[in-house]
GROMACS .gro file of C-alpha atoms in nm:
model
  435
    1MET     CA    1  11.851  18.678  10.535
    2LEU     CA    2  11.564  18.875  10.461
    3LEU     CA    3  11.628  19.033  10.159
    4LEU     CA    4  11.505  19.430  10.166
    5ASP     CA    5  11.585  19.552   9.853
    6ASP     CA    6  11.257  19.736   9.803
    7ILE     CA    7  11.133  19.857  10.055
    8SER     CA    8  10.814  20.028   9.847
    9HIS     CA    9  10.669  19.665   9.851
   10PRO     CA   10  10.615  19.563  10.218
   11ARG     CA   11  10.350  19.301  10.139
   12MET     CA   12  10.666  19.093   9.961
   13VAL     CA   13  10.874  19.190  10.318
   14LEU     CA   14  10.594  19.041  10.530
   15ASP     CA   15  10.590  18.683  10.290
   16GLN     CA   16  10.921  18.651  10.328
   17ILE     CA   17  10.905  18.717  10.734
   18LEU     CA   18  10.609  18.429  10.718
   19LEU     CA   19  10.862  18.208  10.514
   20PHE     CA   20  11.169  18.250  10.729
   21SER     CA   21  10.926  18.133  11.082
   22SER     CA   22  10.802  17.840  10.851
   23VAL     CA   23  11.142  17.700  10.812
   24VAL     CA   24  11.245  17.770  11.195
   25LEU     CA   25  10.896  17.547  11.283
   26CYS     CA   26  10.969  17.276  11.060
   27CYS     CA   27  11.333  17.245  11.225
   28VAL     CA   28  11.213  17.298  11.558
   29VAL     CA   29  10.977  16.989  11.491
   30SER     CA   30  11.222  16.725  11.297
   31CYS     CA   31  11.456  16.779  11.634
   32ARG     CA   32  11.168  16.658  11.889
   33VAL     CA   33  11.079  16.354  11.626
   34CYS     CA   34  11.454  16.212  11.619
   35GLU     CA   35  11.441  16.245  12.029
   36SER     CA   36  11.142  16.035  12.017
   37SER     CA   37  11.268  15.787  11.801
   38VAL     CA   38  11.569  15.789  12.019
   39ALA     CA   39  11.380  15.723  12.335
   40LYS     CA   40  11.180  15.447  12.169
   41MET     CA   41  11.519  15.291  12.052
   42GLN     CA   42  11.697  15.305  12.397
   43GLY     CA   43  11.337  15.137  12.525
   44ILE     CA   44  11.351  14.847  12.248
   45ALA     CA   45  11.723  14.769  12.398
   46ARG     CA   46  11.648  14.805  12.760
   47ARG     CA   47  11.343  14.519  12.709
   48LEU     CA   48  11.565  14.304  12.499
   49GLY     CA   49  11.897  14.330  12.714
   50ASN     CA   50  11.572  14.166  12.989
   51GLN     CA   51  11.475  13.898  12.762
   52SER     CA   52  11.878  13.769  12.696
   53SER     CA   53  11.881  13.547  12.999
   54SER     CA   54  11.485  13.381  12.892
   55ILE     CA   55  11.623  13.343  12.516
   56SER     CA   56  11.918  13.145  12.664
   57SER     CA   57  11.682  12.919  12.861
   58LEU     CA   58  11.539  12.860  12.565
   59ASN     CA   59  11.826  12.787  12.374
   60SER     CA   60  11.914  12.520  12.673
   61ILE     CA   61  11.598  12.334  12.631
   62TYR     CA   62  11.574  12.351  12.245
   63PRO     CA   63  11.934  12.380  12.116
   64ILE     CA   64  11.964  12.513  11.768
   65SER     CA   65  12.315  12.305  11.610
   66HIS     CA   66  12.427  12.539  11.337
   67HIS     CA   67  12.616  12.261  11.197
   68TYR     CA   68  12.463  12.139  10.864
   69TYR     CA   69  12.469  11.810  10.741
   70GLY     CA   70  12.773  11.753  10.476
   71VAL     CA   71  12.954  12.114  10.560
   72ASN     CA   72  13.200  12.007  10.817
   73GLN     CA   73  13.157  11.670  10.924
   74GLU     CA   74  12.899  11.357  10.875
   75ARG     CA   75  12.714  11.232  11.169
   76HIS     CA   76  12.692  10.843  11.115
   77VAL     CA   77  12.461  10.800  11.452
   78SER     CA   78  12.101  10.781  11.468
   79ASN     CA   79  11.952  11.139  11.636
   80LEU     CA   80  11.551  11.046  11.622
   81ALA     CA   81  11.404  11.261  11.929
   82PRO     CA   82  11.280  11.035  12.177
   83LYS     CA   83  10.941  11.230  12.212
   84GLY     CA   84  10.912  11.262  11.846
   85VAL     CA   85  10.786  11.582  11.711
   86GLY     CA   86  10.473  11.641  11.913
   87HIS     CA   87  10.643  11.990  12.057
   88LEU     CA   88  10.724  12.109  11.721
   89VAL     CA   89  10.353  12.074  11.606
   90ARG     CA   90  10.239  12.288  11.925
   91LYS     CA   91  10.400  12.566  11.799
   92GLY     CA   92  10.185  12.632  11.540
   93THR     CA   93   9.858  12.777  11.547
   94GLY     CA   94   9.678  12.487  11.398
   95GLY     CA   95   9.595  12.622  11.039
   96ARG     CA   96   9.714  12.608  10.732
   97SER     CA   97   9.928  12.987  10.764
   98SER     CA   98  10.091  12.865  11.075
   99VAL     CA   99  10.407  12.718  11.113
  100SER     CA  100  10.418  12.399  11.283
  101GLY     CA  101  10.813  12.364  11.304
  102ILE     CA  102  10.777  12.016  11.056
  103VAL     CA  103  10.982  12.021  10.745
  104ALA     CA  104  10.863  11.688  10.580
  105ALA     CA  105  11.022  11.512  10.258
  106VAL     CA  106  10.743  11.274  10.157
  107PHE     CA  107  10.890  11.018   9.935
  108GLY     CA  108  10.649  10.897   9.656
  109SER     CA  109  10.409  11.201   9.727
  110THR     CA  110  10.303  11.228   9.402
  111GLY     CA  111  10.095  10.897   9.409
  112PHE     CA  112   9.805  10.780   9.522
  113ILE     CA  113   9.823  10.817   9.905
  114GLY     CA  114  10.102  11.050   9.874
  115ARG     CA  115   9.862  11.332   9.796
  116TYR     CA  116   9.622  11.325  10.103
  117VAL     CA  117   9.962  11.298  10.313
  118VAL     CA  118  10.073  11.586  10.191
  119GLN     CA  119   9.735  11.755  10.234
  120GLN     CA  120   9.690  11.660  10.574
  121LEU     CA  121  10.115  11.812  10.674
  122ALA     CA  122  10.045  12.130  10.447
  123LYS     CA  123   9.692  12.212  10.613
  124MET     CA  124   9.836  12.216  10.956
  125GLY     CA  125  10.137  12.449  10.856
  126SER     CA  126  10.421  12.226  10.730
  127GLN     CA  127  10.650  12.238  10.505
  128VAL     CA  128  10.658  11.964  10.266
  129LEU     CA  129  10.954  11.869  10.029
  130VAL     CA  130  10.807  11.683   9.692
  131PRO     CA  131  11.080  11.481   9.572
  132PHE     CA  132  10.957  11.381   9.224
  133ARG     CA  133  11.167  11.252   8.886
  134GLY     CA  134  10.895  11.279   8.598
  135SER     CA  135  10.801  11.587   8.417
  136GLU     CA  136  10.658  11.913   8.600
  137ASP     CA  137  10.338  11.863   8.592
  138CYS     CA  138  10.353  11.579   8.803
  139HIS     CA  139  10.359  11.769   9.116
  140ARG     CA  140  10.147  12.056   8.996
  141HIS     CA  141   9.858  11.922   9.197
  142LEU     CA  142  10.000  11.939   9.503
  143LYS     CA  143  10.108  12.306   9.480
  144LEU     CA  144   9.759  12.435   9.582
  145MET     CA  145   9.763  12.239   9.894
  146GLY     CA  146  10.015  12.439  10.090
  147ASP     CA  147  10.022  12.789  10.211
  148LEU     CA  148  10.266  13.000   9.945
  149GLY     CA  149  10.601  12.882   9.970
  150GLN     CA  150  10.520  12.545  10.207
  151ILE     CA  151  10.523  12.276   9.862
  152VAL     CA  152  10.870  12.253   9.804
  153PRO     CA  153  10.920  12.012   9.474
  154MET     CA  154  11.262  11.859   9.440
  155LYS     CA  155  11.394  11.715   9.133
  156TYR     CA  156  11.550  11.370   9.220
  157ASN     CA  157  11.698  11.071   9.086
  158PRO     CA  158  11.646  10.762   9.310
  159ARG     CA  159  11.927  10.579   9.192
  160ASP     CA  160  12.147  10.892   9.293
  161GLU     CA  161  12.259  10.941   9.644
  162SER     CA  162  12.367  11.265   9.627
  163SER     CA  163  12.060  11.383   9.509
  164ILE     CA  164  11.812  11.190   9.822
  165LYS     CA  165  12.114  11.356  10.009
  166ALA     CA  166  11.978  11.736   9.899
  167VAL     CA  167  11.624  11.671   9.939
  168MET     CA  168  11.684  11.518  10.311
  169ALA     CA  169  11.939  11.850  10.399
  170LYS     CA  170  11.659  12.042  10.551
  171ALA     CA  171  11.414  11.756  10.662
  172ASN     CA  172  11.367  11.677  10.995
  173VAL     CA  173  11.059  11.421  10.917
  174VAL     CA  174  11.057  11.189  10.631
  175ILE     CA  175  10.803  10.969  10.537
  176ASN     CA  176  10.862  10.710  10.203
  177LEU     CA  177  10.552  10.610  10.038
  178ILE     CA  178  10.734  10.472   9.746
  179GLY     CA  179  10.558  10.148   9.597
  180ARG     CA  180  10.434  10.014   9.263
  181ASP     CA  181  10.205   9.726   9.232
  182HIS     CA  182  10.372   9.578   8.843
  183GLU     CA  183  10.692   9.567   8.758
  184THR     CA  184  10.855   9.737   8.467
  185ARG     CA  185  11.170   9.687   8.236
  186ASN     CA  186  11.374   9.916   8.482
  187PHE     CA  187  11.232   9.894   8.847
  188SER     CA  188  11.198   9.537   8.984
  189PHE     CA  189  10.959   9.483   9.327
  190GLU     CA  190  11.311   9.407   9.542
  191GLU     CA  191  11.439   9.743   9.435
  192VAL     CA  192  11.139   9.963   9.478
  193HIS     CA  193  11.023   9.836   9.752
  194HIS     CA  194  11.307   9.681   9.979
  195HIS     CA  195  11.645   9.863   9.820
  196MET     CA  196  11.502  10.218   9.826
  197ALA     CA  197  11.353  10.214  10.176
  198GLU     CA  198  11.659  10.096  10.281
  199GLN     CA  199  11.879  10.322  10.144
  200LEU     CA  200  11.660  10.632  10.281
  201ALA     CA  201  11.650  10.471  10.634
  202LEU     CA  202  12.071  10.460  10.628
  203ILE     CA  203  12.043  10.821  10.465
  204SER     CA  204  11.865  10.937  10.767
  205LYS     CA  205  12.077  10.782  10.994
  206GLU     CA  206  12.346  10.962  10.827
  207HIS     CA  207  12.155  11.277  10.824
  208GLY     CA  208  12.139  11.333  11.240
  209GLY     CA  209  11.877  11.575  11.244
  210ILE     CA  210  11.568  11.314  11.137
  211MET     CA  211  11.329  11.312  11.414
  212ARG     CA  212  11.100  11.099  11.269
  213PHE     CA  213  11.117  10.823  10.971
  214ILE     CA  214  10.804  10.680  10.876
  215GLN     CA  215  10.744  10.398  10.589
  216VAL     CA  216  10.417  10.320  10.451
  217SER     CA  217  10.452   9.910  10.378
  218CYS     CA  218  10.121   9.645  10.275
  219LEU     CA  219   9.905   9.481  10.554
  220GLY     CA  220  10.020   9.142  10.492
  221ALA     CA  221  10.387   9.178  10.438
  222SER     CA  222  10.561   8.874  10.529
  223PRO     CA  223  10.899   8.725  10.418
  224SER     CA  224  10.659   8.368  10.352
  225SER     CA  225  10.394   8.583  10.155
  226PRO     CA  226  10.281   8.413   9.815
  227SER     CA  227  10.359   8.733   9.659
  228ARG     CA  228  10.693   8.960   9.572
  229LEU     CA  229  10.606   9.254   9.646
  230LEU     CA  230  10.459   9.145   9.996
  231ARG     CA  231  10.807   8.997  10.060
  232ALA     CA  232  11.012   9.307  10.003
  233LYS     CA  233  10.777   9.468  10.186
  234ALA     CA  234  10.886   9.305  10.496
  235ALA     CA  235  11.251   9.225  10.380
  236ALA     CA  236  11.199   9.675  10.404
  237GLU     CA  237  11.071   9.650  10.727
  238GLU     CA  238  11.355   9.405  10.872
  239ALA     CA  239  11.623   9.673  10.734
  240ILE     CA  240  11.493   9.980  10.867
  241LEU     CA  241  11.400   9.894  11.242
  242ARG     CA  242  11.787   9.690  11.194
  243GLU     CA  243  11.893  10.079  11.083
  244LEU     CA  244  11.664  10.285  11.261
  245PRO     CA  245  11.510  10.114  11.562
  246GLU     CA  246  11.260  10.440  11.632
  247ALA     CA  247  11.089  10.407  11.260
  248THR     CA  248  10.713  10.398  11.271
  249ILE     CA  249  10.588  10.102  11.066
  250LEU     CA  250  10.213  10.134  10.921
  251ARG     CA  251  10.085   9.859  10.700
  252PRO     CA  252   9.720   9.991  10.514
  253ALA     CA  253   9.529   9.729  10.347
  254VAL     CA  254   9.379   9.761  10.019
  255THR     CA  255   9.345  10.159   9.995
  256VAL     CA  256   9.010  10.285   9.805
  257GLY     CA  257   8.947  10.611   9.714
  258THR     CA  258   8.896  10.836   9.468
  259GLU     CA  259   9.211  10.773   9.253
  260ASP     CA  260   9.247  10.385   9.360
  261ARG     CA  261   9.334  10.116   9.112
  262ILE     CA  262   9.058   9.861   9.268
  263LEU     CA  263   8.706   9.992   9.207
  264ASN     CA  264   8.832  10.210   8.974
  265ARG     CA  265   8.952   9.912   8.776
  266TRP     CA  266   8.634   9.722   8.828
  267ALA     CA  267   8.403  10.002   8.736
  268HIS     CA  268   8.562  10.085   8.367
  269CYS     CA  269   8.612   9.687   8.285
  270ALA     CA  270   8.224   9.622   8.415
  271LYS     CA  271   8.147   9.957   8.193
  272LYS     CA  272   8.398   9.851   7.899
  273TYR     CA  273   8.347   9.445   7.873
  274ASN     CA  274   7.958   9.454   8.041
  275PHE     CA  275   8.123   9.191   8.308
  276LEU     CA  276   8.361   9.153   8.578
  277PRO     CA  277   8.616   8.873   8.646
  278LEU     CA  278   8.656   8.716   8.950
  279ILE     CA  279   8.993   8.580   9.042
  280GLY     CA  280   8.927   8.268   9.241
  281GLY     CA  281   8.534   8.289   9.223
  282GLY     CA  282   8.615   8.617   9.450
  283LYS     CA  283   8.610   8.399   9.809
  284THR     CA  284   8.916   8.589   9.917
  285LYS     CA  285   8.860   8.830  10.246
  286ILE     CA  286   9.040   9.186  10.239
  287GLN     CA  287   8.966   9.441  10.459
  288PRO     CA  288   8.943   9.779  10.248
  289VAL     CA  289   9.051  10.132  10.410
  290TYR     CA  290   8.983  10.459  10.325
  291VAL     CA  291   9.285  10.664  10.181
  292VAL     CA  292   9.199  10.944  10.382
  293ASP     CA  293   9.204  10.738  10.704
  294VAL     CA  294   9.516  10.617  10.645
  295ALA     CA  295   9.660  10.953  10.619
  296ALA     CA  296   9.536  11.078  10.905
  297ALA     CA  297   9.681  10.778  11.089
  298LEU     CA  298  10.022  10.863  10.939
  299THR     CA  299   9.965  11.259  11.059
  300ALA     CA  300   9.853  11.107  11.423
  301ALA     CA  301  10.142  10.912  11.443
  302LEU     CA  302  10.355  11.218  11.394
  303LYS     CA  303  10.199  11.430  11.633
  304ASP     CA  304  10.197  11.227  11.918
  305ASP     CA  305  10.417  11.222  12.216
  306GLY     CA  306  10.683  10.922  12.090
  307THR     CA  307  10.429  10.644  12.159
  308SER     CA  308  10.435  10.534  11.786
  309MET     CA  309  10.764  10.520  11.740
  310GLY     CA  310  10.921  10.146  11.718
  311ARG     CA  311  10.559  10.046  11.618
  312ILE     CA  312  10.409   9.885  11.368
  313TYR     CA  313  10.020   9.989  11.290
  314GLU     CA  314   9.793   9.719  11.098
  315LEU     CA  315   9.567   9.968  10.948
  316GLY     CA  316   9.213   9.829  10.784
  317GLY     CA  317   8.864   9.940  10.736
  318PRO     CA  318   8.578   9.855  11.004
  319ASP     CA  319   8.460   9.584  10.736
  320VAL     CA  320   8.593   9.264  10.612
  321PHE     CA  321   8.460   9.185  10.276
  322THR     CA  322   8.541   8.888  10.021
  323VAL     CA  323   8.645   9.008   9.685
  324HIS     CA  324   8.242   8.923   9.536
  325GLU     CA  325   8.063   9.135   9.788
  326LEU     CA  326   8.295   9.441   9.708
  327ALA     CA  327   8.258   9.383   9.353
  328ASP     CA  328   7.874   9.415   9.448
  329LEU     CA  329   7.880   9.695   9.655
  330MET     CA  330   8.110   9.842   9.328
  331TYR     CA  331   7.755   9.712   9.087
  332ASP     CA  332   7.509   9.861   9.356
  333THR     CA  333   7.669  10.235   9.336
  334ILE     CA  334   7.736  10.238   8.939
  335ARG     CA  335   7.401  10.109   8.908
  336GLU     CA  336   7.457   9.822   8.696
  337TRP     CA  337   7.321   9.456   8.693
  338PRO     CA  338   7.624   9.244   8.840
  339ARG     CA  339   7.740   8.982   8.570
  340TYR     CA  340   8.043   8.820   8.677
  341VAL     CA  341   8.333   8.575   8.527
  342LYS     CA  342   8.470   8.357   8.779
  343VAL     CA  343   8.854   8.235   8.673
  344PRO     CA  344   9.020   7.956   8.867
  345PHE     CA  345   9.368   8.048   8.988
  346PRO     CA  346   9.578   7.855   8.784
  347ILE     CA  347   9.401   7.975   8.476
  348ALA     CA  348   9.439   8.336   8.592
  349LYS     CA  349   9.785   8.255   8.635
  350ALA     CA  350   9.820   8.144   8.303
  351ILE     CA  351   9.694   8.452   8.160
  352ALA     CA  352   9.955   8.665   8.319
  353THR     CA  353  10.273   8.492   8.327
  354PRO     CA  354  10.360   8.554   7.988
  355ARG     CA  355  10.421   8.941   8.033
  356GLU     CA  356  10.639   8.823   8.285
  357ILE     CA  357  10.825   8.634   8.133
  358LEU     CA  358  10.867   8.865   7.799
  359LEU     CA  359  10.963   9.164   8.064
  360ASN     CA  360  11.306   9.165   7.989
  361LYS     CA  361  11.317   8.963   7.683
  362VAL     CA  362  11.169   9.192   7.460
  363PRO     CA  363  11.322   9.548   7.347
  364PHE     CA  364  11.022   9.743   7.406
  365PRO     CA  365  10.799   9.785   7.717
  366LEU     CA  366  10.489   9.597   7.806
  367PRO     CA  367  10.142   9.710   7.863
  368THR     CA  368  10.054   9.791   8.212
  369PRO     CA  369   9.884   9.461   8.357
  370ASN     CA  370   9.519   9.572   8.444
  371MET     CA  371   9.269   9.301   8.563
  372PHE     CA  372   9.551   8.998   8.548
  373ASN     CA  373   9.826   9.064   8.743
  374LEU     CA  374  10.063   8.831   8.844
  375ASP     CA  375  10.189   8.920   9.191
  376GLU     CA  376   9.849   9.076   9.264
  377ILE     CA  377   9.699   8.702   9.179
  378HIS     CA  378   9.973   8.525   9.392
  379SER     CA  379   9.870   8.780   9.663
  380LEU     CA  380   9.515   8.695   9.613
  381THR     CA  381   9.578   8.313   9.690
  382THR     CA  382   9.542   8.431  10.076
  383ASP     CA  383   9.338   8.641  10.299
  384THR     CA  384   9.463   9.019  10.398
  385VAL     CA  385   9.305   9.072  10.680
  386VAL     CA  386   9.418   9.269  11.042
  387SER     CA  387   9.523   9.085  11.282
  388LYS     CA  388   9.391   8.997  11.609
  389ASP     CA  389   9.694   9.135  11.826
  390ALA     CA  390   9.819   9.435  11.615
  391LEU     CA  391   9.763   9.807  11.710
  392THR     CA  392   9.505   9.933  11.462
  393PHE     CA  393   9.341  10.246  11.424
  394ASP     CA  394   9.222  10.236  11.736
  395ASP     CA  395   9.595  10.303  11.910
  396LEU     CA  396   9.624  10.611  11.690
  397GLY     CA  397   9.300  10.763  11.823
  398ILE     CA  398   9.101  10.709  11.457
  399VAL     CA  399   8.742  10.581  11.393
  400PRO     CA  400   8.802  10.474  11.031
  401HIS     CA  401   8.514  10.536  10.752
  402LYS     CA  402   8.275  10.269  10.672
  403LEU     CA  403   8.311  10.196  10.293
  404ALA     CA  404   7.967  10.222  10.174
  405GLY     CA  405   7.873  10.562  10.088
  406TYR     CA  406   8.063  10.813  10.088
  407PRO     CA  407   8.419  10.668  10.029
  408ILE     CA  408   8.319  10.514   9.738
  409GLU     CA  409   8.089  10.832   9.611
  410PHE     CA  410   8.298  10.921   9.352
  411LEU     CA  411   8.191  10.617   9.178
  412ILE     CA  412   7.866  10.763   9.039
  413SER     CA  413   8.073  10.914   8.722
  414TYR     CA  414   8.031  10.560   8.618
  415ARG     CA  415   7.636  10.550   8.590
  416LYS     CA  416   7.492  10.524   8.298
  417GLY     CA  417   7.338  10.864   8.195
  418GLY     CA  418   7.453  11.059   8.449
  419PRO     CA  419   7.515  11.016   8.853
  420GLN     CA  420   7.117  11.064   8.912
  421PHE     CA  421   7.038  10.770   8.631
  422GLY     CA  422   7.198  10.458   8.596
  423SER     CA  423   7.127  10.111   8.427
  424THR     CA  424   6.918   9.957   8.733
  425VAL     CA  425   6.746  10.239   8.828
  426SER     CA  426   6.565  10.291   8.471
  427GLU     CA  427   6.499   9.928   8.481
  428LYS     CA  428   6.295   9.909   8.750
  429VAL     CA  429   6.111  10.252   8.657
  430SER     CA  430   5.854  10.241   8.429
  431PRO     CA  431   5.851  10.574   8.218
  432GLU     CA  432   5.442  10.589   8.305
  433ASP     CA  433   5.651  10.662   8.662
  434TRP     CA  434   5.877  10.947   8.548
  435PRO     CA  435   5.821  11.295   8.658
   0.00000   0.00000   0.00000
C-alpha cells in the first residue's frame, strides 16, 4: 500500500513506488531460484535411482557386514581372505592422503622395526592402530608419519585380553612385532615371544574380520637352537600356523639401521672404552639386513594377491659377514683405529651368567645387558644365514640394500671432531696438507 498522506511532496511518492517495485522483483527472483533447486534435486534423485542396480552389484562382490565383533555373536572361525588385501590397496591413489582400505593393528609399533613399518603403511594411505603400554610420549614420533587421523594410538595391556580385542575391533590386518632381546623380572622370553604371539593369533581367529596376519620372527628360529629367544620364536611360529594356516611369517636377520642395537652398541663401546670385545673371536657368520628393506618386504607381502599367505620368508642382506668383518666396517665408518679383545665363549658366558641367576632373586631390577647378553652369546655359537631353499626378498620383488654406504651412514655421528673428521683421517693427513 502506498502512503499518500502528503501529496505536496511528489518525490516521496516516487520513492515509495520504487521501493514497492524492488520488493516485487525480489519475490519473483526467489521463486525462480526455488524452481531451479527443485529441478536439480529431481535430477539427482533420478541419477541415484539409475545407480541402485550398480550399487547392489558391488555389494554382491564386496559384501559389507553389519555385525561387529562382540556385539551380537562371536565368530570362532578364521575368515582370512583367500586373495589377501590387494583389492583394498588398489582402491587408494597410493599417496599419504589416499584411503587404501587397510586398517592395520601393529603390535610392537613403538620399537625399532615398528616405526619403519608404520611409516610404510601410512605413506600409502592406510590407517594404523598403534597399541602402546608405556607413556604418552612413546608413540609421539609416529603421529607425524600419517595423514590427520590415520595414526591412532591405543593404550593396552598385553596381559589383558579385553584390551587386545578393543585394539583389533576395527582392524582388518594384524602385524606382530612384539619382541625383546633380553629378559626382565616381569617378562620372560617365552611370554613375550611365544604366548603373546599365540594369543594374538587366537583373538584374530575369533575376530572373523582379519584378512591378513603377519608375524615377524627371527632368522635362525628353531626348536633346537641354543638360544631361548630363538626357541620361543620357533614355538610362536608353530602356534600361529596351527591357528591361522594362512598367516605369513617373516624371519629377518640381524637388523641394521639408525636406531639399531648392534652397530650403535659397538660404536659406543669403541668410543667409550677404546676397544671392542669380540665374542668367540668374531668368527660367527651373520647376514645383516637393512631395516627399511624389512619394512618394504612386509608391505609387499601385504599388498600381493595372496601368494605370500601361509609361507615363511627368510630376509637376509645381500652379503654375509663374520662378526669381525662387520666390526671392521663399523670402525672404518666411524674412522677409528680397530682395537679388539677376543673373548672365548666360556669366558663370555661366565661374565653374563650372574645377571641371569640373580634376575628373579633380587628385589630390584638389574641393569640391561649391553655387550654380554647370555642368550645372544648362545646364539653366536652357530652361524645365522639364509637357507639355500628358503623364500627370500626376491620372491617378494624386493632388492635389498648393500650394507656398506647409506644404511650405516648414521655412524658418522660417532666420528671424532665431527662428521667430516675422525681419528684415522687426522692421523693419516699431516698438518701441512690441511687447507
